[in-house]
Amino acid sequence: MASLSPSELVHVFFHEGMLNHNIGTGVFDTLNNPGFLEILDKHPENPDRVKNMVSILKRHPISPHMAWHQGRPAQTLELLSFHTPGTILNPSSWDVVLIAASTTLSAMKHIIDGHGKIAYSSVRPPGHHAQPTRADGYCFINNAGLEVQLASDSCCERVAVIDIDVHYGNGTAEGFYRTNKVLTISFHMNHGSWGPSYLQSGTVDELGEREGYGFNLNVMLPNGTGD
């Protein structure tokens, strides 16, 4: 097969340092083990998830159409483009959070600088629940929010986010809820509010506020909806 031009490739950004983030095993939501389990389950957001994603990309027939790029740790000022200071997490995971954030930013900058048309960043911990002022839903830094903000601050006059997940992408929606520069769209199940740390419920009447009114679209799908 003839060599492909950069514009014909999918540019994949990854850094093995993200595998060092370990949330542990057991009853992870309550932090208490009642003593009933013989074997403690892995936390659902564990390194094996990304290992499998990378393995699929490298072994799949589409692998010749991919170019791989090494990620890097982010700078604090880059995080502050979307977040306020003060998010709390395990110190041992801080380096991993920086790598995930910057790897995502590198993917966006690759496109902005004209080096390709499609970029994919395989990162963890995930990000779309992390709000500007708080961590949420196993997410500490909103990687998507950072790269969307970078695009909005650069040459992109209109930016759209399409979030497809069983849960509402509440953190990303919150970050751009009052601006008309970013259209946020979330496809998710009708799960309702999860309590005080999850302020948004993902209903169709959450449309944005002030200049952002009409720029947040929630599509609630029936539980069990397939591809």
Tab-separated table of N, CA, C and O in Angstrom, residues 26 30 45 51 54 56-57 83 91-92 97 104 115 123 135 142 144 147 152 175 178:
chain	number	residue	atom	x	y	z
A	26	GLY	N	-12.060	-3.448	45.136
A	26	GLY	CA	-13.011	-3.547	46.227
A	26	GLY	C	-14.286	-2.782	45.986
A	26	GLY	O	-14.666	-2.490	44.857
A	30	THR	N	-18.359	2.966	48.184
A	30	THR	CA	-18.561	3.216	49.612
A	30	THR	C	-17.258	3.319	50.378
A	30	THR	O	-17.241	3.793	51.507
A	45	GLU	N	-12.654	1.826	36.186
A	45	GLU	CA	-11.747	2.698	35.435
A	45	GLU	C	-10.320	2.270	35.797
A	45	GLU	O	-9.663	2.863	36.639
A	51	LYS	N	-5.208	-0.246	27.916
A	51	LYS	CA	-4.345	-1.236	27.273
A	51	LYS	C	-5.078	-1.939	26.141
A	51	LYS	O	-4.522	-2.157	25.053
A	54	VAL	N	-5.617	0.471	23.111
A	54	VAL	CA	-4.390	0.610	22.326
A	54	VAL	C	-4.113	-0.666	21.532
A	54	VAL	O	-3.706	-0.624	20.365
A	56	ILE	N	-6.270	-2.848	20.413
A	56	ILE	CA	-7.203	-2.923	19.278
A	56	ILE	C	-6.721	-2.036	18.132
A	56	ILE	O	-6.710	-2.438	16.965
A	57	LEU	N	-6.311	-0.822	18.468
A	57	LEU	CA	-5.873	0.107	17.426
A	57	LEU	C	-4.632	-0.404	16.697
A	57	LEU	O	-4.508	-0.250	15.482
A	83	HIS	N	-10.309	24.904	34.222
A	83	HIS	CA	-10.570	24.635	35.633
A	83	HIS	C	-10.141	25.786	36.533
A	83	HIS	O	-9.273	26.587	36.178
A	91	PRO	N	-1.961	12.206	45.428
A	91	PRO	CA	-0.728	12.774	44.867
A	91	PRO	C	-0.041	11.866	43.857
A	91	PRO	O	0.573	12.335	42.903
A	92	SER	N	-0.146	10.554	44.045
A	92	SER	CA	0.522	9.635	43.128
A	92	SER	C	-0.096	9.645	41.740
A	92	SER	O	0.513	9.185	40.774
A	97	VAL	N	-2.527	12.497	35.624
A	97	VAL	CA	-3.532	13.480	35.209
A	97	VAL	C	-2.918	14.501	34.250
A	97	VAL	O	-3.524	14.872	33.239
A	104	THR	N	-4.115	14.996	25.345
A	104	THR	CA	-5.322	15.445	24.649
A	104	THR	C	-5.101	16.794	23.980
A	104	THR	O	-5.514	17.016	22.833
A	115	HIS	N	-1.405	19.698	10.756
A	115	HIS	CA	-0.636	18.471	10.518
A	115	HIS	C	-1.528	17.263	10.225
A	115	HIS	O	-1.024	16.148	10.036
A	123	VAL	N	-6.612	8.260	26.424
A	123	VAL	CA	-6.116	8.760	27.702
A	123	VAL	C	-6.962	8.248	28.862
A	123	VAL	O	-8.103	7.826	28.692
A	135	ALA	N	-13.914	17.743	40.911
A	135	ALA	CA	-13.803	16.426	40.291
A	135	ALA	C	-15.149	15.716	40.420
A	135	ALA	O	-15.945	16.020	41.303
A	142	ASN	N	-10.943	17.715	33.075
A	142	ASN	CA	-11.773	17.508	31.893
A	142	ASN	C	-10.923	17.664	30.639
A	142	ASN	O	-10.725	18.755	30.118
A	144	ALA	N	-11.443	16.724	27.523
A	144	ALA	CA	-12.177	17.248	26.366
A	144	ALA	C	-12.402	18.745	26.507
A	144	ALA	O	-12.266	19.501	25.544
A	147	GLU	N	-9.251	20.705	25.522
A	147	GLU	CA	-8.941	20.802	24.097
A	147	GLU	C	-9.983	21.632	23.350
A	147	GLU	O	-9.655	22.332	22.394
A	152	SER	N	-11.317	26.801	20.755
A	152	SER	CA	-12.104	28.035	20.770
A	152	SER	C	-11.210	29.262	20.879
A	152	SER	O	-11.511	30.312	20.289
A	175	GLY	N	-18.926	23.489	31.743
A	175	GLY	CA	-17.842	24.408	31.384
A	175	GLY	C	-18.209	25.391	30.293
A	175	GLY	O	-17.654	26.493	30.236
A	178	ARG	N	-22.543	28.741	29.455
A	178	ARG	CA	-22.911	30.161	29.344
A	178	ARG	C	-22.196	30.857	28.191
A	178	ARG	O	-22.010	32.066	28.219
